Short mmCIF file of C-alpha atoms and ligand atoms in Angstrom, two decimals:
data_model
loop_
_atom_site.label_atom_id
_atom_site.label_comp_id
_atom_site.label_asym_id
_atom_site.label_seq_id
_atom_site.Cartn_x
_atom_site.Cartn_y
_atom_site.Cartn_z
CA UNK A 1 19.26 3.83 -11.50
CA UNK A 2 21.50 5.67 -8.51
CA UNK A 3 20.89 4.06 -4.92
CA UNK A 4 20.26 7.03 -2.42
CA UNK A 5 22.88 6.13 0.21
CA UNK A 6 26.15 6.57 -2.04
CA UNK A 7 25.00 8.93 -4.84
CA UNK A 8 27.05 12.16 -4.30
CA UNK A 9 24.71 15.44 -3.96
CA UNK A 10 27.43 17.63 -3.25
CA UNK A 11 26.81 20.85 -5.38
CA UNK A 12 23.73 18.98 -7.12
CA UNK A 13 19.24 20.12 -6.63
CA UNK A 14 17.44 17.12 -6.21
CA UNK A 15 13.81 17.16 -7.21
CA UNK A 16 12.09 15.13 -4.92
CA UNK A 17 8.78 14.01 -4.49
CA UNK A 18 7.41 13.19 -1.25
CA UNK A 19 3.77 12.18 0.08
CA UNK A 20 2.88 15.66 2.19
CA UNK A 21 -0.85 14.20 1.42
CA UNK A 22 -1.77 14.95 5.36
CA UNK A 23 -5.08 15.81 7.06
CA UNK A 24 -5.55 19.14 8.19
CA UNK A 25 -8.50 20.04 10.43
CA UNK A 26 -10.55 23.35 9.86
CA UNK A 27 -7.86 25.13 11.27
CA UNK A 28 -5.52 23.50 9.05
CA UNK A 29 -3.70 22.27 12.06
CA UNK A 30 -2.06 18.56 11.36
CA UNK A 31 -4.27 15.74 12.76
CA UNK A 32 -1.50 12.95 11.71
CA UNK A 33 1.68 14.14 10.24
CA UNK A 34 3.19 10.00 9.70
CA UNK A 35 3.73 11.45 6.39
CA UNK A 36 5.87 14.12 6.94
CA UNK A 37 7.74 12.39 9.65
CA UNK A 38 8.26 9.46 7.16
CA UNK A 39 9.60 11.54 4.46
CA UNK A 40 12.04 13.45 6.53
CA UNK A 41 15.53 11.03 6.49
CA UNK A 42 15.85 11.07 2.57
CA UNK A 43 15.09 15.03 3.34
CA UNK A 44 18.11 14.57 5.49
CA UNK A 45 19.98 12.94 3.48
CA UNK A 46 20.31 15.68 0.56
CA UNK A 47 21.02 18.10 2.78
CA UNK A 48 23.90 16.66 4.66
CA UNK A 49 25.74 15.05 1.14
CA UNK A 50 25.41 19.20 0.63
CA UNK A 51 22.43 19.37 -1.73
CA UNK A 52 19.89 21.72 -1.95
CA UNK A 53 16.05 20.06 -2.35
CA UNK A 54 13.03 20.76 -4.69
CA UNK A 55 10.35 19.01 -2.38
CA UNK A 56 7.17 18.41 -3.85
CA UNK A 57 3.49 16.46 -3.22
CA UNK A 58 0.20 16.75 -4.11
CA UNK A 59 -2.53 17.58 -1.28
CA UNK A 60 -5.87 16.71 -1.24
CA UNK A 61 -8.39 16.34 -4.59
CA UNK A 62 -8.44 20.29 -5.25
CA UNK A 63 -10.19 21.33 -8.78
CA UNK A 64 -7.95 23.72 -9.53
CA UNK A 65 -6.28 26.43 -7.41
CA UNK A 66 -7.94 26.02 -4.29
CA UNK A 67 -6.97 28.16 -1.05
CA UNK A 68 -7.75 25.21 1.08
CA UNK A 69 -5.39 22.44 -0.40
CA UNK A 70 -2.35 25.56 -0.50
CA UNK A 71 0.56 23.14 0.97
CA UNK A 72 2.20 26.11 2.36
CA UNK A 73 -0.26 25.26 5.15
CA UNK A 74 2.23 22.44 6.55
CA UNK A 75 5.57 24.85 6.20
CA UNK A 76 5.93 25.23 9.76
CA UNK A 77 5.79 21.59 10.35
CA UNK A 78 8.33 20.78 7.94
CA UNK A 79 10.96 23.25 8.97
CA UNK A 80 10.59 21.51 11.93
CA UNK A 81 11.03 18.40 11.53
CA UNK A 82 13.52 19.02 9.14
CA UNK A 83 15.55 21.37 11.11
CA UNK A 84 15.75 24.02 7.98
CA UNK A 85 14.03 26.75 6.66
CA UNK A 86 11.83 26.41 3.73
CA UNK A 87 11.29 28.81 0.92
CA UNK A 88 8.05 28.42 -1.08
CA UNK A 89 7.52 28.88 -4.44
CA UNK A 90 3.36 29.37 -4.56
CA UNK A 91 3.34 28.47 -8.43
CA UNK A 92 5.35 24.75 -8.79
CA UNK A 93 5.33 26.10 -13.19
CA UNK A 94 7.03 29.45 -12.21
CA UNK A 95 10.16 28.40 -9.61
CA UNK A 96 12.65 28.36 -11.72
CA UNK A 97 14.42 31.67 -10.52
CA UNK A 98 14.14 30.14 -7.16
CA UNK A 99 15.40 26.92 -8.28
CA UNK A 100 18.21 28.23 -9.92
CA UNK A 101 19.60 30.16 -6.97
CA UNK A 102 19.44 27.60 -4.32
CA UNK A 103 22.60 26.76 -2.79
CA UNK A 104 23.94 23.62 -0.66
CA UNK A 105 21.25 23.25 2.14
CA UNK A 106 18.35 25.40 0.65
CA UNK A 107 15.07 24.03 0.73
CA UNK A 108 12.30 25.17 -1.76
CA UNK A 109 9.49 23.58 -1.71
CA UNK A 110 6.55 23.91 -4.49
CA UNK A 111 3.04 24.66 -4.42
CA UNK A 112 0.51 21.68 -4.80
CA UNK A 113 0.78 19.70 -7.46
CA UNK A 114 -2.43 19.29 -8.40
CA UNK A 115 -3.58 22.88 -9.08
CA UNK A 116 -2.55 21.58 -12.29
CA UNK A 117 -5.00 19.36 -14.28
CA UNK A 118 -1.20 18.22 -15.97
CA UNK A 119 0.28 16.42 -12.49
CA UNK A 120 -2.57 13.70 -12.99
CA UNK A 121 -3.27 14.27 -16.91
CA UNK A 122 -6.68 14.03 -16.66
CA UNK A 123 -9.06 17.07 -17.98
CA UNK A 124 -10.92 19.34 -15.75
CA UNK A 125 -13.79 21.13 -15.88
CA UNK A 126 -15.74 18.92 -18.75
CA UNK A 127 -19.54 19.68 -18.71
CA UNK A 128 -21.39 16.57 -17.31
CA UNK A 129 -23.28 16.27 -20.52
CA UNK A 130 -19.66 16.70 -22.91
CA UNK A 131 -19.55 14.15 -26.51
CA UNK A 132 -17.20 11.66 -26.09
CA UNK A 133 -15.90 13.70 -29.17
CA UNK A 134 -15.32 16.72 -26.10
CA UNK A 135 -14.42 14.48 -23.23
CA UNK A 136 -10.85 12.50 -26.18
CA UNK A 137 -10.52 16.26 -27.66
CA UNK A 138 -10.18 16.95 -24.09
CA UNK A 139 -8.29 14.36 -22.75
CA UNK A 140 -5.54 14.64 -26.21
CA UNK A 141 -4.89 18.31 -24.92
CA UNK A 142 -4.12 17.98 -21.57
CA UNK A 143 -1.69 15.06 -22.53
CA UNK A 144 -0.23 17.46 -24.21
CA UNK A 145 0.47 20.17 -22.26
CA UNK A 146 1.31 17.49 -19.65
CA UNK A 147 4.86 17.37 -21.47
CA UNK A 148 5.82 21.31 -21.30
CA UNK A 149 4.84 20.66 -17.63
CA UNK A 150 6.56 17.27 -16.65
CA UNK A 151 9.35 19.02 -18.90
CA UNK A 152 9.97 21.95 -17.03
CA UNK A 153 9.03 21.21 -12.89
CA UNK A 154 12.49 18.53 -14.65
CA UNK A 155 14.20 21.57 -15.55
CA UNK A 156 14.52 22.65 -12.19
CA UNK A 157 17.02 19.95 -10.80
CA UNK A 158 20.22 17.78 -11.66
CA UNK A 159 18.57 14.37 -9.87
CA UNK A 160 15.03 12.97 -9.29
CA UNK A 161 13.85 11.46 -5.87
CA UNK A 162 10.55 9.34 -5.70
CA UNK A 163 9.98 8.76 -1.92
CA UNK A 164 6.39 8.90 -2.22
CA UNK A 165 5.05 5.47 -1.94
CA UNK A 166 0.83 6.32 -1.78
CA UNK A 167 1.07 7.28 -5.01
CA UNK A 168 3.44 5.24 -6.59
CA UNK A 169 0.70 3.40 -8.50
CA UNK A 170 -0.47 6.32 -10.71
CA UNK A 171 1.73 6.78 -13.69
CA UNK A 172 1.01 10.98 -12.91
CA UNK A 173 3.62 13.21 -14.40
CA UNK A 174 5.69 14.23 -10.52
CA UNK A 175 5.67 10.18 -10.11
CA UNK A 176 6.39 8.78 -13.55
CA UNK A 177 6.59 10.37 -15.70
CA UNK A 178 9.17 13.31 -15.07
CA UNK A 179 12.07 10.32 -14.01
CA UNK A 180 12.45 10.21 -18.24
CA UNK A 181 14.41 13.32 -17.65
CA UNK A 182 17.00 11.36 -15.12
CA UNK A 183 18.56 8.38 -17.05
CA UNK A 184 21.59 8.50 -14.69
CA UNK A 185 19.93 10.63 -11.81
CA UNK A 186 16.79 8.93 -10.41
CA UNK A 187 16.55 6.80 -7.36
CA UNK A 188 14.45 6.02 -4.23
CA UNK A 189 13.77 7.55 -1.25
CA UNK A 190 13.98 5.31 2.21
CA UNK A 191 10.14 5.39 2.04
CA UNK A 192 10.16 3.57 -1.55
CA UNK A 193 12.86 1.45 -0.52
CA UNK A 194 11.61 0.13 2.87
CA UNK A 195 8.41 -0.65 1.20
CA UNK A 196 9.25 -2.52 -1.84
CA UNK A 197 12.03 -4.67 0.52
CA UNK A 198 9.44 -5.55 3.43
CA UNK A 199 6.65 -6.32 0.21
CA UNK A 200 9.46 -8.22 -2.01
CA UNK A 201 10.29 -10.32 1.43
CA UNK A 202 6.99 -11.33 1.54
CA UNK A 203 5.89 -11.62 -2.10
CA UNK A 204 9.21 -13.52 -3.07
CA UNK A 205 11.05 -14.87 -0.46
CA UNK A 206 8.94 -15.61 2.34
CA UNK A 207 10.15 -18.00 5.49
CA UNK A 208 7.21 -20.51 5.58
CA UNK A 209 4.13 -21.08 6.60
CA UNK A 210 3.05 -17.40 5.25
CA UNK A 211 -0.27 -16.52 6.29
CA UNK A 212 -2.02 -13.90 5.13
CA UNK A 213 -5.42 -12.02 6.45
CA UNK A 214 -7.61 -10.42 4.47
CA UNK A 215 -10.37 -8.33 5.91
CA UNK A 216 -12.14 -5.86 5.32
CA UNK A 217 -16.04 -5.40 3.42
CA UNK A 218 -16.13 -6.21 0.06
CA UNK A 219 -15.21 -9.39 -1.97
CA UNK A 220 -15.23 -6.95 -4.74
CA UNK A 221 -12.70 -4.86 -3.53
CA UNK A 222 -10.05 -7.41 -2.11
CA UNK A 223 -10.52 -10.01 -4.77
CA UNK A 224 -7.36 -9.20 -6.76
CA UNK A 225 -5.23 -9.33 -3.53
CA UNK A 226 -6.60 -12.82 -2.55
CA UNK A 227 -6.57 -14.44 -6.25
CA UNK A 228 -2.22 -13.42 -6.00
CA UNK A 229 -2.04 -14.69 -2.04
CA UNK A 230 -3.58 -18.34 -3.51
CA UNK A 231 0.45 -18.94 -5.72
CA UNK A 232 1.93 -17.55 -1.99
CA UNK A 233 0.08 -18.46 1.13
CA UNK A 234 0.15 -21.08 3.22
CA UNK A 235 -2.82 -20.03 5.42
CA UNK A 236 -4.95 -17.27 4.47
CA UNK A 237 -7.75 -15.85 6.85
CA UNK A 238 -10.85 -14.14 5.67
CA UNK A 239 -12.60 -11.90 7.89
CA UNK A 240 -14.58 -9.03 8.28
CA UNK A 241 -17.40 -7.93 6.22
CA UNK A 242 -16.78 -10.36 2.62
CA UNK A 243 -17.17 -13.18 4.61
CA UNK A 244 -20.60 -12.80 4.94
CA UNK A 245 -20.25 -13.47 1.06
CA UNK A 246 -19.03 -16.23 1.18
CA UNK A 247 -20.99 -18.21 3.57
CA UNK A 248 -24.45 -17.51 2.04
CA UNK A 249 -22.69 -18.65 -1.13
CA UNK A 250 -22.17 -22.10 0.47
CA UNK A 251 -25.63 -21.96 1.79
CA UNK A 252 -25.90 -20.40 4.78
CA UNK A 253 -28.45 -18.30 6.66
CA UNK A 254 -26.50 -14.46 6.91
CA UNK A 255 -29.81 -12.36 8.24
CA UNK A 256 -28.94 -8.83 7.07
CA UNK A 257 -25.03 -8.98 6.67
CA UNK A 258 -23.15 -6.93 4.30
CA UNK A 259 -23.55 -9.32 1.21
CA UNK A 260 -22.15 -9.24 -2.45
CA UNK A 261 -24.40 -11.36 -4.13
CA UNK A 262 -22.74 -10.77 -7.52
CA UNK A 263 -19.54 -12.41 -5.91
CA UNK A 264 -20.67 -15.83 -5.05
CA UNK A 265 -18.67 -17.40 -7.55
CA UNK A 266 -16.01 -15.50 -7.50
CA UNK A 267 -16.56 -16.25 -4.03
CA UNK A 268 -16.40 -20.39 -4.12
CA UNK A 269 -14.21 -20.47 -6.76
CA UNK A 270 -11.73 -18.62 -4.38
CA UNK A 271 -12.27 -21.50 -2.37
CA UNK A 272 -12.21 -24.46 -4.92
CA UNK A 273 -9.09 -22.88 -6.29
CA UNK A 274 -7.39 -22.88 -2.59
CA UNK A 275 -8.20 -26.37 -1.75
CA UNK A 276 -6.34 -27.28 -5.32
CA UNK A 277 -3.77 -25.55 -4.42
CA UNK A 278 -3.33 -26.48 -1.22
CA UNK A 279 -4.12 -23.06 0.31
CA UNK A 280 -5.96 -23.50 3.48
CA UNK A 281 -8.45 -21.01 4.22
CA UNK A 282 -9.82 -19.88 7.51
CA UNK A 283 -13.20 -17.96 7.36
CA UNK A 284 -15.01 -16.21 10.42
CA UNK A 285 -17.32 -19.39 11.26
CA UNK A 286 -18.41 -17.65 14.82
CA UNK A 287 -19.36 -14.19 14.50
CA UNK A 288 -20.89 -11.17 17.46
CA UNK A 289 -24.04 -10.17 15.70
CA UNK A 290 -25.45 -7.12 15.90
CA UNK A 291 -29.66 -6.12 15.88
CA UNK A 292 -28.45 -2.91 14.25
CA UNK A 293 -24.80 -0.89 12.61
CA UNK A 294 -24.55 0.75 15.76
CA UNK A 295 -22.53 0.08 18.71
CA UNK A 296 -24.84 0.20 21.46
CA UNK A 297 -27.23 -2.11 19.49
CA UNK A 298 -27.97 -5.87 21.00
CA UNK A 299 -25.69 -8.68 20.33
CA UNK A 300 -25.81 -12.84 20.08
CA UNK A 301 -22.54 -14.58 19.40
CA UNK A 302 -23.89 -17.11 16.13
CA UNK A 303 -22.57 -19.31 14.18
CA UNK A 304 -21.37 -17.20 10.24
CA UNK A 305 -24.01 -19.03 8.70
CA UNK A 306 -26.94 -19.47 10.18
CA UNK A 307 -27.41 -15.40 11.93
CA UNK A 308 -30.74 -14.87 13.20
CA UNK A 309 -32.94 -12.84 10.22
CA UNK A 310 -33.05 -9.09 11.62
CA UNK A 311 -29.00 -9.39 13.34
CA UNK A 312 -26.07 -8.71 11.13
CA UNK A 313 -22.36 -9.85 11.80
CA UNK A 314 -20.20 -7.19 12.87
CA UNK A 315 -17.29 -8.90 14.06
CA UNK A 316 -15.04 -12.12 14.98
CA UNK A 317 -16.54 -14.28 18.07
CA UNK A 318 -13.69 -15.21 20.35
CA UNK A 319 -13.85 -18.54 19.80
CA UNK A 320 -12.77 -17.50 15.24
CA UNK A 321 -9.85 -15.07 16.72
CA UNK A 322 -8.42 -18.02 19.06
CA UNK A 323 -8.24 -20.85 15.74
CA UNK A 324 -6.75 -16.84 13.77
CA UNK A 325 -4.77 -16.39 16.95
CA UNK A 326 -3.61 -19.85 16.52
CA UNK A 327 -2.77 -19.64 12.86
CA UNK A 328 -0.95 -16.46 12.74
CA UNK A 329 1.33 -17.96 15.98
CA UNK A 330 2.51 -21.33 13.63
CA UNK A 331 3.84 -18.19 10.29
CA UNK A 332 6.90 -17.58 10.28
CA UNK A 333 5.73 -14.50 7.84
CA UNK A 334 1.89 -12.64 7.91
CA UNK A 335 0.72 -10.48 5.97
CA UNK A 336 -2.29 -8.07 7.18
CA UNK A 337 -4.92 -6.09 5.34
CA UNK A 338 -8.42 -5.12 6.27
CA UNK A 339 -10.47 -5.30 9.30
CA UNK A 340 -11.75 -8.23 10.54
CA UNK A 341 -14.80 -6.01 11.75
CA UNK A 342 -16.49 -3.42 12.58
CA UNK A 343 -13.37 -1.50 14.27
CA UNK A 344 -14.69 2.06 13.94
CA UNK A 345 -17.14 0.83 16.71
CA UNK A 346 -15.24 -0.01 20.19
CA UNK A 347 -17.92 -2.94 20.99
CA UNK A 348 -17.10 -4.72 17.58
CA UNK A 349 -13.15 -3.93 17.41
CA UNK A 350 -12.25 -6.71 19.14
CA UNK A 351 -11.33 -9.29 16.52
CA UNK A 352 -9.56 -6.74 15.09
CA UNK A 353 -7.33 -5.91 17.45
CA UNK A 354 -7.08 -9.36 18.80
CA UNK A 355 -5.00 -9.49 15.30
CA UNK A 356 -3.21 -6.98 16.46
CA UNK A 357 -1.69 -8.57 18.96
CA UNK A 358 -1.06 -11.87 17.55
CA UNK A 359 0.59 -10.09 14.94
CA UNK A 360 2.76 -8.72 18.47
CA UNK A 361 3.78 -11.69 19.62
CA UNK A 362 4.19 -13.26 15.86
CA UNK A 363 6.69 -10.74 16.08
CA UNK A 364 8.47 -10.92 19.45
CA UNK A 365 8.62 -14.74 18.50
CA UNK A 366 10.69 -13.91 15.27
CA UNK A 367 7.91 -13.73 12.46
CA UNK A 368 8.28 -11.40 9.56
CA UNK A 369 5.12 -9.07 10.15
CA UNK A 370 3.67 -6.77 7.20
CA UNK A 371 1.01 -4.49 8.35
CA UNK A 372 -1.50 -2.53 5.11
CA UNK A 373 -3.99 -0.41 4.44
CA UNK A 374 -5.95 2.30 6.18
CA UNK A 375 -8.14 0.42 8.74
CA UNK A 376 -5.40 -2.04 10.06
CA UNK A 377 -2.69 0.24 10.33
CA UNK A 378 -4.93 2.67 12.73
CA UNK A 379 -5.73 -1.26 14.96
CA UNK A 380 -2.16 -1.33 14.76
CA UNK A 381 -1.24 1.90 15.60
CA UNK A 382 -4.11 2.77 17.95
CA UNK A 383 -3.10 -0.35 20.63
CA UNK A 384 0.54 0.61 20.43
CA UNK A 385 1.82 -1.95 18.41
CA UNK A 386 2.92 0.09 15.44
CA UNK A 387 7.00 -0.22 15.80
CA UNK A 388 6.70 -3.84 17.44
CA UNK A 389 5.73 -5.06 13.85
CA UNK A 390 8.21 -5.90 11.62
CA UNK A 391 6.70 -3.04 9.06
CA UNK A 392 3.86 -1.20 8.54
CA UNK A 393 2.80 0.00 4.93
CA UNK A 394 1.98 3.60 4.73
CA UNK A 395 0.25 3.03 0.91
CA UNK A 396 -3.11 1.27 1.44
CA UNK A 397 -4.24 1.42 -2.59
CA UNK A 398 -0.37 1.23 -3.91
CA UNK A 399 0.18 -1.55 -1.63
CA UNK A 400 -2.56 -3.69 -2.34
CA UNK A 401 -1.59 -3.83 -6.47
CA UNK A 402 1.76 -4.64 -5.84
CA UNK A 403 0.75 -7.19 -3.28
CA UNK A 404 -1.63 -8.23 -6.54
CA UNK A 405 0.96 -8.85 -8.40
CA UNK A 406 1.11 -5.16 -10.97
CA UNK A 407 3.73 -3.57 -12.04
CA UNK A 408 3.58 -0.26 -10.42
CA UNK A 409 4.34 3.34 -12.86
CA UNK A 410 6.43 4.98 -9.82
CA UNK A 411 8.38 2.00 -9.36
CA UNK A 412 9.40 1.03 -12.94
CA UNK A 413 9.74 4.48 -13.70
CA UNK A 414 12.85 4.88 -11.65
CA UNK A 415 13.88 0.73 -12.05
CA UNK A 416 12.91 1.28 -16.13
P1 AMP B 501 -12.16 -1.88 3.39
O1 AMP B 501 -12.03 -0.27 2.85
O2 AMP B 501 -12.38 -2.72 1.84
O3 AMP B 501 -10.68 -2.43 3.72
O4 AMP B 501 -13.11 -2.15 4.25
C1 AMP B 501 -12.79 -1.67 5.49
C2 AMP B 501 -14.06 -1.29 6.64
O5 AMP B 501 -14.41 -2.73 6.71
C3 AMP B 501 -14.33 -0.26 7.74
O6 AMP B 501 -15.14 0.30 8.08
C4 AMP B 501 -15.34 -1.69 8.66
O7 AMP B 501 -16.05 -1.30 9.41
C5 AMP B 501 -15.84 -2.94 7.07
N1 AMP B 501 -16.03 -3.90 8.02
C6 AMP B 501 -15.20 -5.34 8.19
N2 AMP B 501 -15.81 -5.80 8.72
C7 AMP B 501 -17.23 -5.61 8.55
C8 AMP B 501 -18.53 -5.99 8.86
N3 AMP B 501 -19.00 -6.91 8.76
N4 AMP B 501 -20.05 -5.92 8.51
C9 AMP B 501 -19.99 -4.52 7.82
N5 AMP B 501 -18.70 -3.64 7.63
C10 AMP B 501 -17.43 -4.35 8.18
#
């Protein structure tokens, strides 16, 4: 494995996997260019050091070649940020001549990798009533052609950089498999380096106390990370819709609140494991409950285990938020994933916004604070605090899996 900061790119063609999966509106205008901006330092580094670039990415979830998912829509935005002209290969498998003609400073962008099923290695177009045999055969066929796909992409370049943290948890052609063609010339880009360093600061060498705030709607989708954190954190704050599963499992009345009845054992097990391991758990004990799932609903503040029958818990109430805040401000390392309320509705965003505020203050007081997951990132960004916390992760699913202690294929392929 090489290091991008001291690798000699001069005269070399670098194939770089970035995450240009940006949201576009109906006029194909980019509505959030965070991912493009994030990739620029890596791309600039190659050009400044005398190399040329072959950039590859996916966009959306096309089922084949679909014009609306073409990466040509983002060329102008990338050119403006990179300060370089971009050539475009409108078929990622037919860029041989363009790649071969690249000279130092040149930039070639490949069309959406997911126009080919081989990128993800999953068969497409199977009939709904396909038999198991047919499914197996289709899978084997795409896996076989995937080898050629990867080899072809690799043939364009002298070195490989993976800078797409958002897809690092997928063993796709361009995120993991291609690395084997560059045994001595593969490396992380700056986005990947930054993400790995930030998450490892929490996982491997946290300053204590370490507080993890896990919010969101479901116990079932967060149990992996919660379980892993029980071996790591000093304090575990649990908020959002999943609180009510805990409260009902403990015998509380939760009205019409979100609840996963099949997760009661899981929830109770978290509490008993936490006690055994000396992890302090803080649940939202007081909540704002509403008589409808609507921003304008009537509300009451009540204990989360005594919610009136016709009401549902929507946000952490001020006294709970104050408790969370004290825990956060007494911490040296804070990890936050998931909102503590239905933060998309302004009247129920107060708890989540207060968490963002507390993280900002904890950072100012010297704590290392890491925020990840679409909703928590949106909350710190909306509050204008994205650069006032220590690190904002760009990869929701990838970050969660890394924090669960899983090996991410995109990372392993470079390190291995
Ligand atoms: P997740 O994707 O699991 O991180 O969950 C995020 C979603 O949880 C957001 O869309 C929130 O609106 C939702 N959420 C948070 N608190 C609640 C709640 N009390 N009731 C219903 N949904 C909630």
